[in-house]
Each structure stands twice: as C-alpha cells, then as structure tokens.
Coordinates of C-alpha atoms in Angstrom, one line a residue:
M14 CA 110.3 105.9 120.6
E15 CA 106.8 107.0 119.6
V16 CA 103.4 105.6 120.6
K17 CA 101.2 105.5 117.5
G18 CA 97.8 104.8 119.2
L19 CA 95.6 102.2 120.9
H20 CA 95.8 98.9 118.9
H21 CA 93.2 96.7 120.5
I22 CA 90.9 95.8 123.4
A23 CA 90.8 92.2 124.4
I24 CA 87.6 90.4 125.5
K25 CA 87.1 87.0 127.1
A26 CA 84.0 85.7 125.4
N27 CA 81.3 83.4 126.9
D28 CA 80.5 82.4 123.2
V29 CA 83.1 83.3 120.6
D30 CA 80.8 82.9 117.6
Q31 CA 78.1 85.1 119.2
T32 CA 80.6 87.7 120.1
I33 CA 82.0 87.8 116.5
S34 CA 78.5 88.1 115.2
F35 CA 77.7 91.0 117.6
Y36 CA 80.8 93.0 116.7
T37 CA 80.3 92.2 113.0
N38 CA 76.6 93.2 112.8
V39 CA 76.6 96.1 115.3
L40 CA 79.9 97.8 114.8
N41 CA 81.0 96.6 111.4
F42 CA 84.2 94.8 112.5
T43 CA 85.6 92.0 110.4
V44 CA 87.6 88.9 111.3
R45 CA 91.3 89.5 110.5
H46 CA 93.0 86.5 112.0
E47 CA 92.2 83.4 114.1
W48 CA 94.6 81.2 116.1
S49 CA 95.0 78.9 119.1
I50 CA 97.8 78.6 121.7
P51 CA 97.6 75.3 123.6
S52 CA 100.2 76.4 126.2
F53 CA 97.7 79.1 127.3
N54 CA 94.7 76.8 127.1
L55 CA 93.6 79.1 124.3
K56 CA 91.3 77.1 122.0
R57 CA 90.3 80.1 119.9
G58 CA 91.6 83.6 119.6
V59 CA 90.2 86.0 117.0
M60 CA 91.4 89.4 116.0
M61 CA 88.7 91.7 114.5
K62 CA 89.5 94.8 112.6
S63 CA 87.5 98.0 112.7
F64 CA 85.9 99.6 109.6
D65 CA 88.5 102.4 109.6
E66 CA 91.2 99.8 110.0
Q67 CA 92.8 101.7 112.9
S68 CA 91.8 99.5 115.8
Y69 CA 91.0 95.9 116.7
I70 CA 89.0 93.8 119.2
E71 CA 90.7 90.6 120.3
I72 CA 88.4 87.8 121.4
F73 CA 89.5 84.9 123.6
D74 CA 87.5 81.8 124.5
K75 CA 86.3 81.7 128.1
E76 CA 88.8 78.9 129.1
A77 CA 91.9 80.8 128.0
N78 CA 94.6 81.5 130.6
I79 CA 95.4 85.0 129.5
A80 CA 96.6 87.8 131.8
A81 CA 93.6 89.9 132.9
Q82 CA 92.6 92.6 135.4
G83 CA 90.8 91.5 138.6
R84 CA 89.5 88.0 139.4
L85 CA 87.3 85.7 137.5
R86 CA 83.6 86.2 138.2
M87 CA 81.6 83.2 139.3
N88 CA 78.7 81.9 137.2
N89 CA 75.7 84.3 137.4
E90 CA 77.7 86.7 139.5
E91 CA 77.6 90.5 138.7
I92 CA 80.6 91.9 136.9
V93 CA 83.4 92.9 139.3
Q94 CA 84.4 96.4 138.5
G95 CA 88.0 97.1 137.6
S96 CA 89.8 100.2 136.5
I97 CA 88.8 99.8 132.8
L98 CA 85.4 101.4 132.7
H99 CA 84.3 101.1 129.1
M100 CA 85.4 101.2 125.5
A101 CA 84.0 103.9 123.2
F102 CA 83.4 103.7 119.5
T103 CA 82.8 106.7 117.2
V104 CA 79.5 106.3 115.4
K105 CA 77.5 108.4 113.0
D106 CA 74.1 107.7 114.7
A107 CA 74.2 106.6 118.3
E108 CA 70.5 105.8 118.4
A109 CA 70.6 103.5 115.3
I110 CA 73.6 101.6 116.6
Y111 CA 72.2 101.4 120.1
N112 CA 68.9 99.9 118.7
K113 CA 70.8 97.4 116.7
A114 CA 73.0 96.4 119.7
I115 CA 69.8 95.9 121.8
L116 CA 68.2 93.8 119.1
L117 CA 71.3 91.6 119.0
G118 CA 71.4 90.9 122.7
A119 CA 73.1 93.9 124.4
K120 CA 71.6 95.4 127.6
S121 CA 70.7 99.0 127.8
I122 CA 72.8 101.0 130.3
L123 CA 72.1 104.6 129.0
S124 CA 69.6 105.4 126.2
P125 CA 70.9 107.8 123.5
M126 CA 71.2 111.3 124.9
S127 CA 73.0 114.6 124.5
V128 CA 75.4 115.6 127.3
D129 CA 76.9 119.0 127.9
L130 CA 80.5 118.3 129.1
G131 CA 80.8 121.9 130.3
G132 CA 84.3 123.3 130.4
T133 CA 85.7 126.0 128.1
P134 CA 84.7 125.8 125.4
T135 CA 81.5 124.0 126.1
I136 CA 81.3 120.7 124.3
I137 CA 78.0 118.8 123.7
V138 CA 78.3 115.1 122.9
R139 CA 75.6 112.6 121.9
N140 CA 76.1 109.1 123.2
A141 CA 74.6 105.8 124.5
L142 CA 75.9 103.0 126.6
V143 CA 75.2 99.2 126.4
E144 CA 76.5 96.1 128.1
G145 CA 77.8 93.7 125.5
L146 CA 77.3 90.0 125.4
N147 CA 80.2 89.3 127.8
G148 CA 79.6 92.1 130.3
E149 CA 81.8 94.6 128.5
I150 CA 80.5 98.2 128.6
I151 CA 80.4 99.8 125.2
E152 CA 79.9 103.6 124.6
L153 CA 78.5 104.7 121.3
L154 CA 79.8 108.2 120.8
E155 CA 78.7 110.4 117.8
E156 CA 81.5 112.4 116.2
N157 CA 82.0 115.7 118.1
D158 CA 84.5 118.5 118.8
L159 CA 86.6 116.6 121.4

C-alpha cells in the first residue's frame, strides 16, 4: 500500500460563502463539489481544488457535527491551540498574496520575510503568515530548495 500525498485540509467556516470567496480570490482555489449530509447536521459541504489540482480544501458550515480536534470555541473566544499548527501554500510572491489576503479580511501574523533555516546545507525561505477568516493559520511560502 502506498501513500500518494496529502489530499485535503478541512475547515469549519463561520460563513461558507465568505470562506469560498477568500480561498478563490487569494489562493486561486475553485469549487469542485458541494453536498449536504443531514445525519451529520451538515447543511453545506464544499470541496475546493487547488490551482495545481494536487490538493483540496474542504469547507463545512459551522453547525456540522464533524469529527474535529479539540473542543469547540465559545463565541468571541480566542482560538484553542491543537496539534495542527498551520497549513502552508507554495506561492510565487509571498508579499503579493499576503497583501491580497489582508485586503480580503485575513489578519497579519507575520509580515513577509526571509528566514535562514540553518542546517546543512543552509536553506533560506521567504514566507508570511496570516490568520484566515475562520481562525485557520495560513503560511504563504515561496518556492525554495526544501
């Protein structure tokens, strides 16, 4: 049996339409499929495909009873940290995508910068971090030698 790669990341969205718009306009994802599953109280599920067609983001409405890490956060409560720290997307220009994300409602976590990862050989990466519309942490990572 062979693992072929990571298929998707799932997000519980406060507003499904806004989340679709964000991932469409910032990261060039497209809607691939929509569905509902009443037995899971899932009114709306959406699978969005990446530009390179290699990965997906799955979006669930906030009322869905879907298995998830940790506990639900209360209204206006800070995000409760779990073991998934962030999701990273390969981009051509971290600063341009970062600015677009901020314009469309993301919050800045780390402005675009170059980071020396050290090690042998030394690898320098350019990245930025934003908090998405639903509290998800998104890394914008320029192509590099990793």
